[in-house]
XYZ file of C-alpha atoms in Angstrom:
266
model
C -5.047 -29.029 -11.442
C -4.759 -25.401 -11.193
C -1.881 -23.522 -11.588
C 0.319 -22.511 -8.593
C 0.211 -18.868 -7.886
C 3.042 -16.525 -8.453
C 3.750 -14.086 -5.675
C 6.952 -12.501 -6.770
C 5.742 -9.462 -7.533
C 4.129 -9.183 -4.550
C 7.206 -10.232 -2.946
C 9.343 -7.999 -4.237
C 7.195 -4.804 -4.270
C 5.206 -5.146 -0.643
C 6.665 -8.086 0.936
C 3.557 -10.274 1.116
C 4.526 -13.565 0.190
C 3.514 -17.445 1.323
C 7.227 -17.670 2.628
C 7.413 -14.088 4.339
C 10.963 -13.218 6.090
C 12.294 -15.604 7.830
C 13.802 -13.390 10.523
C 11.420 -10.669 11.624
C 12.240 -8.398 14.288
C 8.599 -8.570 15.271
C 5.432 -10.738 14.027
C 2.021 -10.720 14.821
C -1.318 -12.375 13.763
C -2.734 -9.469 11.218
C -6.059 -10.618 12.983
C -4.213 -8.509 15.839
C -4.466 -4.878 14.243
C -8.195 -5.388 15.832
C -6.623 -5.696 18.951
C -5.858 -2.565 21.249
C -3.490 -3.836 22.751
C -1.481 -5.553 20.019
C -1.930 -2.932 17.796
C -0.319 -0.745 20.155
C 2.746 -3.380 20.184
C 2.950 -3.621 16.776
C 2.522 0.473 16.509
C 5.209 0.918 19.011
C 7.542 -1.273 16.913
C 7.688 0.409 13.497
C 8.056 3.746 15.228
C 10.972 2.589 17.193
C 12.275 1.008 13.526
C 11.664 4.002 11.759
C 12.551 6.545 14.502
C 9.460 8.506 14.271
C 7.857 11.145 16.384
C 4.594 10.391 17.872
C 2.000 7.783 16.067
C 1.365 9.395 13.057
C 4.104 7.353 10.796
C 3.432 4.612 12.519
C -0.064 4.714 11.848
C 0.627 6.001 8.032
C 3.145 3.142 7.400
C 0.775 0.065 9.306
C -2.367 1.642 6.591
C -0.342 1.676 3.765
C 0.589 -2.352 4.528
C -3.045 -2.828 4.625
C -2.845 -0.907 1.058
C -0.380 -3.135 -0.083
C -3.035 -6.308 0.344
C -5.306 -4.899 -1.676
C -2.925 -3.958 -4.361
C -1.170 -7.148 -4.278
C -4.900 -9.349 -4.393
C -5.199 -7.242 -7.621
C -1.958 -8.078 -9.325
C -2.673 -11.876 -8.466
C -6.301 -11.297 -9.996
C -4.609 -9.589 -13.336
C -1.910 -12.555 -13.705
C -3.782 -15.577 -12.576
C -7.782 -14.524 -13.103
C -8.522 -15.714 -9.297
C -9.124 -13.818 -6.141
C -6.412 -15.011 -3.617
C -7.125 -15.050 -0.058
C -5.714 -12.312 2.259
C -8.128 -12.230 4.477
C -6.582 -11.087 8.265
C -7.043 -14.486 8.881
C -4.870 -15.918 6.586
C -2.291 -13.330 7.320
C 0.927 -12.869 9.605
C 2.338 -9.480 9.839
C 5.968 -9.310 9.935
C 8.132 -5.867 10.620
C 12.027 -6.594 9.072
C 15.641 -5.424 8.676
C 17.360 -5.526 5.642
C 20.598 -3.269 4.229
C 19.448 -0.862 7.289
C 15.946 -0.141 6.713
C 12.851 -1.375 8.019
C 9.796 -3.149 5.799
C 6.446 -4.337 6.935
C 4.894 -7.161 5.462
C 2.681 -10.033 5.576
C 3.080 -14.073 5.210
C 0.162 -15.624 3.654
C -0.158 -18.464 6.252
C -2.152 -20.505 3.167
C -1.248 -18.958 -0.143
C -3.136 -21.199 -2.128
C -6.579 -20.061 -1.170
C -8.267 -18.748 -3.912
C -11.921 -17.854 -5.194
C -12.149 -18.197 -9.253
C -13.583 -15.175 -10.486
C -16.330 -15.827 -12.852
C -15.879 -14.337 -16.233
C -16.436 -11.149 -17.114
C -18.712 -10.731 -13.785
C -18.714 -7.179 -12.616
C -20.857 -7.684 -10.102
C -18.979 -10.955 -8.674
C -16.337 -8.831 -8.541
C -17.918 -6.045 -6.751
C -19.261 -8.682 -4.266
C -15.447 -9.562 -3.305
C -14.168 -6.457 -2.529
C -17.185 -4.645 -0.448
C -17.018 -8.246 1.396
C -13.046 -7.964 1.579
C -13.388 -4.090 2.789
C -16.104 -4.370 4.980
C -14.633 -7.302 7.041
C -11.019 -6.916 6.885
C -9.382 -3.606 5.653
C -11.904 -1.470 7.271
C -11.710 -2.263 10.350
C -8.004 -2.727 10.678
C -7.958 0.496 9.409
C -10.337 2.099 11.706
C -8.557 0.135 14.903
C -4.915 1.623 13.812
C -6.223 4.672 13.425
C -8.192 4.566 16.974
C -5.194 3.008 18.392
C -2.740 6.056 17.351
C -5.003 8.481 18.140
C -5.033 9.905 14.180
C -7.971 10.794 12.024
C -9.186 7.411 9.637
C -8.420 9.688 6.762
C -4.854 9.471 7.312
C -4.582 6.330 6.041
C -6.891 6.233 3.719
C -6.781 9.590 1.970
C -3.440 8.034 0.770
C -4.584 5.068 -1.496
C -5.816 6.872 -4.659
C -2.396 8.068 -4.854
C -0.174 5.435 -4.237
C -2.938 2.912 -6.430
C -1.621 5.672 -9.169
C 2.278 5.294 -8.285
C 2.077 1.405 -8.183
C 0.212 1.790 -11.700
C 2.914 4.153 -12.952
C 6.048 1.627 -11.907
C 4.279 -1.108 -13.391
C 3.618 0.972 -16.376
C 7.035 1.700 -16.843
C 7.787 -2.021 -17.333
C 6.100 -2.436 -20.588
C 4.179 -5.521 -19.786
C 7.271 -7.438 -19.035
C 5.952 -8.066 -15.691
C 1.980 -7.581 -16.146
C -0.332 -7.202 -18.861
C -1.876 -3.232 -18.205
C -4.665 -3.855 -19.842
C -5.969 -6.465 -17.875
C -4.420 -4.914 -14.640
C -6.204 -1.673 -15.523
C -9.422 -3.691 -15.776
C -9.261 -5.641 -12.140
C -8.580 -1.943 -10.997
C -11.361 0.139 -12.473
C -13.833 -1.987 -10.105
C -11.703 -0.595 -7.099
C -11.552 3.099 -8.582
C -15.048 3.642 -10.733
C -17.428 0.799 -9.625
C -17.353 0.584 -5.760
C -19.536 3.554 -3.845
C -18.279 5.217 -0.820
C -20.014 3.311 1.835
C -18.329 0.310 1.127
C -15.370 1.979 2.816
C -17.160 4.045 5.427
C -15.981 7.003 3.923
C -17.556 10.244 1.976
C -15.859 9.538 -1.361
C -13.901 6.462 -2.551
C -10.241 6.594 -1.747
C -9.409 4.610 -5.011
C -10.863 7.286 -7.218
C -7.687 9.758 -7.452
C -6.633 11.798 -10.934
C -2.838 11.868 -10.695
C -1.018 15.242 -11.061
C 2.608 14.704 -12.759
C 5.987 16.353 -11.701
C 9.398 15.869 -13.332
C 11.328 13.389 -11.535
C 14.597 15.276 -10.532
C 16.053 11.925 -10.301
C 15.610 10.792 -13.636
C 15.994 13.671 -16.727
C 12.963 12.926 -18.862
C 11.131 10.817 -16.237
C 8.002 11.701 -14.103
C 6.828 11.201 -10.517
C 2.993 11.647 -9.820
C 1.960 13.700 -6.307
C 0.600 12.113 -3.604
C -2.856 12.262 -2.903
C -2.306 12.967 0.896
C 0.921 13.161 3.129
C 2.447 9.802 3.626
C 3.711 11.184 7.034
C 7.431 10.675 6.329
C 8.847 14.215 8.076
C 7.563 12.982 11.143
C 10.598 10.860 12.326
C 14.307 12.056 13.671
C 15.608 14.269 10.528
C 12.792 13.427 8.241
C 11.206 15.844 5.794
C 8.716 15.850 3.192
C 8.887 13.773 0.459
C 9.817 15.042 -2.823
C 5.764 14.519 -4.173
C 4.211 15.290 -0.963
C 1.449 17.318 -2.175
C 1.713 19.623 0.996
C 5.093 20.885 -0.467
C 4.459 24.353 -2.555
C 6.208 25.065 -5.257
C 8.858 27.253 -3.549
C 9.946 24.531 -1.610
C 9.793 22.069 -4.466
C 12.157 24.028 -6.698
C 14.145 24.562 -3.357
C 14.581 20.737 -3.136
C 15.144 20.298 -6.787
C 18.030 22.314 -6.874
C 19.455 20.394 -4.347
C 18.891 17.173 -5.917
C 20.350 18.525 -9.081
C 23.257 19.646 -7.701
C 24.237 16.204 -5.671
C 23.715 14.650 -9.044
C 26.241 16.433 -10.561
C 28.165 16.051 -7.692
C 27.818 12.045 -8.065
């Protein structure tokens, strides 16, 4: 009998989950971001959620969900030695409210689907993702992107980075909550062993080396830079985030300061 999967990391850290959120202000077959139509629904939503100006956080914040499956298939193949399904297919995406702020995520309509990964099999491995990129992520990606009028390279100029923040959090936990070796394994297919073409771009998006800041938020700690613009500023009152690596330095010191001194404040 083989063991039932844990998705409580997943859960927690991208809201993908076989239960999902049982009150979404909006859900949609993720077989819909092909669409037109509904992606321009489901588009229309998160920028009304998240107050944004034009498409481009939209558009950033609908690729990065997409992200999210492919991180999440990779902690499930690091805890449980399986690839679990999350195909578009097998996926409802779900926009929700909770404490005040808006999350996109997906329910895994059947979350025990699963392909065994054969031992030690690069090339099995290899296999599963160009197949997973090539007939899910890609063109999801290249439909949101078409929908919102943006460049494809919005979205995905972001995923080396955030592979390398999701890395760094999990880090952090000491193996309490995944075993880094084994995680850093799964990944180095993603970052070192797939070629470009397998996501219709010039260079792999996966393959990122992190530059590290001091976190102003935690003395001692460290935040790594994005590796593109997440899109953030461009809602009501937004601005740059902290590691947005189109910040300079002037501004960065600028914003440290003022972190510094509401901490003292606090």
């Amino acid at each position: 009998m083989e063991e039932e999967l844990d998705y409580s990391l997943t859960d927690s850290l991208f809201r993908i989950s076989a239960n999902g959120h049982k009150e979404p202000v909006f859900e949609m077959p993720a077989a819909h971001w092909l669409l037109t139509e509904q992606a321009q629904k489901a588009l229309a939503v998160i920028g009304e959620m998240t107050r944004s100006i034009g498409l481009d956080l939209p558009a950033s914040l609908a690729g990065l969900s997409l992200f999210n499956l492919c991180t999440a298939k990779l902690i499930i193949l690091a805890r449980h030695d399986c690839f679990v399904d999350l195909s578009l297919p097998n996926l409802i995406f779900q926009v929700h409210v909770h404490n005040g702020h808006s999350y996109a995520g997906y329910r895994i309509v059947a979350p025990e689907r699963r392909e065994s990964r054969e031992a030690n099999n690069e090339q099995f491995a290899k296999s599963h993702w160009t197949e997973f990129f090539r007939e899910h992520i890609n063109p999801a990606i290249e439909s949101i992107a078409r929908t919102a009028v943006v460049d494809a390279g919005l979205i995905w100029n972001q995923f080396g980075g955030q592979l390398a923040n999701i890395r760094e959090y999990l880090r952090r936990q000491q193996d309490y909550i995944i075993a880094m070796d084994e995680f850093d394994r799964c990944a180095a297919v993603l970052t070192e062993r797939l070629s470009a073409d397998v996501f219709g771009r010039k260079k792999n998006p996966f393959a990122y080396r992190p530059r590290v800041i001091d976190n102003p938020w935690q003395p001692g700690g460290r935040m790594i830079i994005r590796s593109s613009c997440c899109m953030f500023d461009r809602r009501v009152d937004g601005q740059k985030c902290y590691n947005c690596p189109r910040l300079s330095r002037d501004e960065r010191e600028s914003r440290r300061k003022v972190i510094a001194d509401q901490t003292v404040v606090r």
